One Martini backbone bead per residue (centre of mass of N, CA, C, O) as a GRO file, in nm:
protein
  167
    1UNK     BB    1   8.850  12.411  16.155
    2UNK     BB    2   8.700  12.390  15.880
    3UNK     BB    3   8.498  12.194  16.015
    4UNK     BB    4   8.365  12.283  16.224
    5UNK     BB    5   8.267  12.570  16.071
    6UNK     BB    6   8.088  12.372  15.901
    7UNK     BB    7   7.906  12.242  16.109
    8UNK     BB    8   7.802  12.512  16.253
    9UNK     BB    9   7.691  12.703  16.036
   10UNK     BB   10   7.377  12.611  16.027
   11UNK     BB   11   7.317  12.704  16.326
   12UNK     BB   12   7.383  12.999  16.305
   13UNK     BB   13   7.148  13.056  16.056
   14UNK     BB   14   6.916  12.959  16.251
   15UNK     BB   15   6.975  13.182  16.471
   16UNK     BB   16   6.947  13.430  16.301
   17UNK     BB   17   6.653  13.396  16.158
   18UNK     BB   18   6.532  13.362  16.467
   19UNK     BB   19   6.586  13.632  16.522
   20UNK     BB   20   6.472  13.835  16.287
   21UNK     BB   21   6.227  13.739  16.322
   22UNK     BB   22   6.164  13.839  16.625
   23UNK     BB   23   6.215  14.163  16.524
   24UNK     BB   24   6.045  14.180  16.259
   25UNK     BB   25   5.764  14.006  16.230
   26UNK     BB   26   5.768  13.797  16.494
   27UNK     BB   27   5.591  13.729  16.808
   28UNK     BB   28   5.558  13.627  17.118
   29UNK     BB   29   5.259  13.699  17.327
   30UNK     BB   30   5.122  13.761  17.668
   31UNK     BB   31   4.846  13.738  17.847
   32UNK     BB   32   4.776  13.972  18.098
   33UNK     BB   33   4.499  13.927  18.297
   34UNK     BB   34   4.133  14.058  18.238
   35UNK     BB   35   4.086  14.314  18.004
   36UNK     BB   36   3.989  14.126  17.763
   37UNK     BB   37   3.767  13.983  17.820
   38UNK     BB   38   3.640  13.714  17.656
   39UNK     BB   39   3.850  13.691  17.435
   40UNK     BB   40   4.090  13.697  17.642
   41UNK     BB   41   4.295  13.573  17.845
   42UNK     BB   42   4.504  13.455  18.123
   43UNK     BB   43   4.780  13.294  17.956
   44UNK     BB   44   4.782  13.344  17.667
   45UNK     BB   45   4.906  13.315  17.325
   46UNK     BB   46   5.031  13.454  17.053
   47UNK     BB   47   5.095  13.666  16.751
   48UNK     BB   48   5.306  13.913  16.676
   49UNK     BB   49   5.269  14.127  16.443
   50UNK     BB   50   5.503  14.379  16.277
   51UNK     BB   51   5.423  14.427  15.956
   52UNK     BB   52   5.129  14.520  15.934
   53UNK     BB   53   5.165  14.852  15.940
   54UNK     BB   54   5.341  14.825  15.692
   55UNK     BB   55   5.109  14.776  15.527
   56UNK     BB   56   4.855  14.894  15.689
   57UNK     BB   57   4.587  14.978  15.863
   58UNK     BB   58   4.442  15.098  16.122
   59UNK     BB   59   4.171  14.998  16.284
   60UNK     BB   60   3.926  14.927  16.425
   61UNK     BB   61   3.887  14.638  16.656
   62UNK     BB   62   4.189  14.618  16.687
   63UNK     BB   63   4.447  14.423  16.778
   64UNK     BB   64   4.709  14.534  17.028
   65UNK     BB   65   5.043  14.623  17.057
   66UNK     BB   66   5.191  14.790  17.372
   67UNK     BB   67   5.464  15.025  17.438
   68UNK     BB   68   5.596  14.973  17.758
   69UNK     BB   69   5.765  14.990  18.004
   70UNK     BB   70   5.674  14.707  18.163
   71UNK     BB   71   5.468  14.561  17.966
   72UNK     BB   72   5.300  14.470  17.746
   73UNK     BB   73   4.961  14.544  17.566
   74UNK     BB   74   4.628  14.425  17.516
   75UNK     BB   75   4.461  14.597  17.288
   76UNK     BB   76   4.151  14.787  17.167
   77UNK     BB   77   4.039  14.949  16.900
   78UNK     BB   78   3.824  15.265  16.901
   79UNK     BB   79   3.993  15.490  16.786
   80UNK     BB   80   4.075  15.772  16.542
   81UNK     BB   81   4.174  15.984  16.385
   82UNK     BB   82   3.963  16.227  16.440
   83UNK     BB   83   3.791  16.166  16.666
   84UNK     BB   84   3.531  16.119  16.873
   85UNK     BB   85   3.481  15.991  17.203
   86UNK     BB   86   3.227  15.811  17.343
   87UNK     BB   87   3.018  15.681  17.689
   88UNK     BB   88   2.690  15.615  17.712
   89UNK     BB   89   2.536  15.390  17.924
   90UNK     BB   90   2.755  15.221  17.734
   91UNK     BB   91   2.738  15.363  17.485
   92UNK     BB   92   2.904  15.423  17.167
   93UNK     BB   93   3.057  15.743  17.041
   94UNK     BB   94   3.100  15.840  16.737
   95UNK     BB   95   3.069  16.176  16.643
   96UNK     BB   96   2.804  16.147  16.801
   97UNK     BB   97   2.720  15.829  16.727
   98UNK     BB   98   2.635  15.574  16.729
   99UNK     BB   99   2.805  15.221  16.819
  100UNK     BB  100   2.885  14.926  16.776
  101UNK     BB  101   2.977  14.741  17.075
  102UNK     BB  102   3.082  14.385  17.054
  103UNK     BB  103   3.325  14.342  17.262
  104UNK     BB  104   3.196  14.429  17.516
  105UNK     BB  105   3.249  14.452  17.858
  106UNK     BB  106   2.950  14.551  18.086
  107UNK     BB  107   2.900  14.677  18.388
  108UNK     BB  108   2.702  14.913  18.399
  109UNK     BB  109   2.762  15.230  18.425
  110UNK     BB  110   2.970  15.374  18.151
  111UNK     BB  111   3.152  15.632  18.162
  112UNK     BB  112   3.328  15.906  18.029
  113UNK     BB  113   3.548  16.124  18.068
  114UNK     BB  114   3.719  16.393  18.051
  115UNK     BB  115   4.016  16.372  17.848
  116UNK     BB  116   4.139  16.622  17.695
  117UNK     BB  117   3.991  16.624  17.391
  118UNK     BB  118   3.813  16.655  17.116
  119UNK     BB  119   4.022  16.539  16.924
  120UNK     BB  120   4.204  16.264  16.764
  121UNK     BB  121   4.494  16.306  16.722
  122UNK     BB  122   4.755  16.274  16.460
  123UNK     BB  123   4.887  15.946  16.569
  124UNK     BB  124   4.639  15.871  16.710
  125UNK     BB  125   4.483  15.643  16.998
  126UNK     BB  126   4.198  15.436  17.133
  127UNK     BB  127   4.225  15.216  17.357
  128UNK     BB  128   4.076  14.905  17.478
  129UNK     BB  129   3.906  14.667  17.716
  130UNK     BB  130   3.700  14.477  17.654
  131UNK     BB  131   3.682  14.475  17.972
  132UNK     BB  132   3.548  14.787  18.061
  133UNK     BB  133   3.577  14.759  18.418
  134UNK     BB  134   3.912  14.584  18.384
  135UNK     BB  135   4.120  14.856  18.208
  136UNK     BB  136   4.396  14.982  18.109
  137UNK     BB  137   4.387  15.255  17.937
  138UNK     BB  138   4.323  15.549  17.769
  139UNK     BB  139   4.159  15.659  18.052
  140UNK     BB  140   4.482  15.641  18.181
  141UNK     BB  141   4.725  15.673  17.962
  142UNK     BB  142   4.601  15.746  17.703
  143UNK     BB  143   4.684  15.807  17.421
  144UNK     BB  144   4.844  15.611  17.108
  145UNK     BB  145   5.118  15.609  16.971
  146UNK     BB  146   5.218  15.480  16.683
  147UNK     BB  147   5.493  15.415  16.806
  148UNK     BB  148   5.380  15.213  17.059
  149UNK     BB  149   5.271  15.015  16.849
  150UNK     BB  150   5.383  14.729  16.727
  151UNK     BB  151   5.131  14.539  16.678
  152UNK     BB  152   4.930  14.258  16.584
  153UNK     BB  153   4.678  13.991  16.764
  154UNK     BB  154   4.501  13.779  16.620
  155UNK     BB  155   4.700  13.496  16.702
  156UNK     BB  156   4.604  13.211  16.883
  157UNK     BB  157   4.811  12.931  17.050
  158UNK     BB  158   4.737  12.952  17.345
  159UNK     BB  159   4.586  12.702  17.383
  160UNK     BB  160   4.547  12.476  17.198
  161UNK     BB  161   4.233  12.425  17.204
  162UNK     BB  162   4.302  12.760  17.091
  163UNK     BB  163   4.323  12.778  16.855
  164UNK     BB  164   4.306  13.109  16.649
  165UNK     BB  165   4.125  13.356  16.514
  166UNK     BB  166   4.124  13.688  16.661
  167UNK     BB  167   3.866  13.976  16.654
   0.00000   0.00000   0.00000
């Protein structure tokens, strides 16, 4: 028994280590639709840092892990608490001022209907997908609160020929 035991146990520790690391630091996210295009695409795989914001703050244009009923959602943060956002003519505006939307794939005239807040109140984000013309996000499910982002994913993994950093 005592054999036994000693050959299992480093099997045991490799297991325990393996879901700890998943559960609290990292693990993989897949891109599921086309939301995201051109920066991500349906089918890459990520790598959600879980401890990103437990270390940082959430940035403008940080890509997130959103913990949803159905399945996680992988969005741009576009406004941050206490900001007011609008898109007239396709273009971004925080708290009145244009601002360079580098990230946006838009076709067409794209405008923000009334939200229903003036300022994004503390602890909530308004994300959104890349591809903004088909992508259900903050226009659709409303503003997210900091307890339903999981973490930050910019670290792209599948498919091997682009493994990369994106931003």
């Amino acid at each position: 028994m005592k054999k036994l035991f000693k050959d299992i146990m480093p099997y045991l520790i490799i297991i325990i280590v393996v879901i700890l690391i998943r559960s609290f630091i990292i693990t993989p996210v897949q891109v599921v639709g086309s939301s995201m295009s051109p920066t991500l695409t349906n089918g890459q795989v990520l790598i959600l840092s879980k401890i990103d914001y437990r270390l940082n703050e959430i940035s403008r244009y940080d890509i997130v892990v959103i913990d949803t009923e159905d399945s996680p959602l992988i969005k741009r943060v576009i406004g941050l608490p206490g900001e007011h956002i609008s898109y007239h003519y396709g273009k971004l505006y925080i708290n009145g001022e244009e601002t360079e939307d580098k990230y946006a794939k838009i076709t067409g005239n794209f405008d923000l209907k009334d939200l229903g807040y003036d300022k994004i109140p503390e602890n909530y984000y308004f994300v959104i997908g890349d591809n903004r013309n088909d992508s259900v996000d903050s226009r659709i499910i409303g503003l997210i609160n900091i307890k339903d982002i999981e973490g930050s994913a910019n670290l792209r993994l599948w498919p091997l020929n682009k493994i990369k950093y994106v931003k």
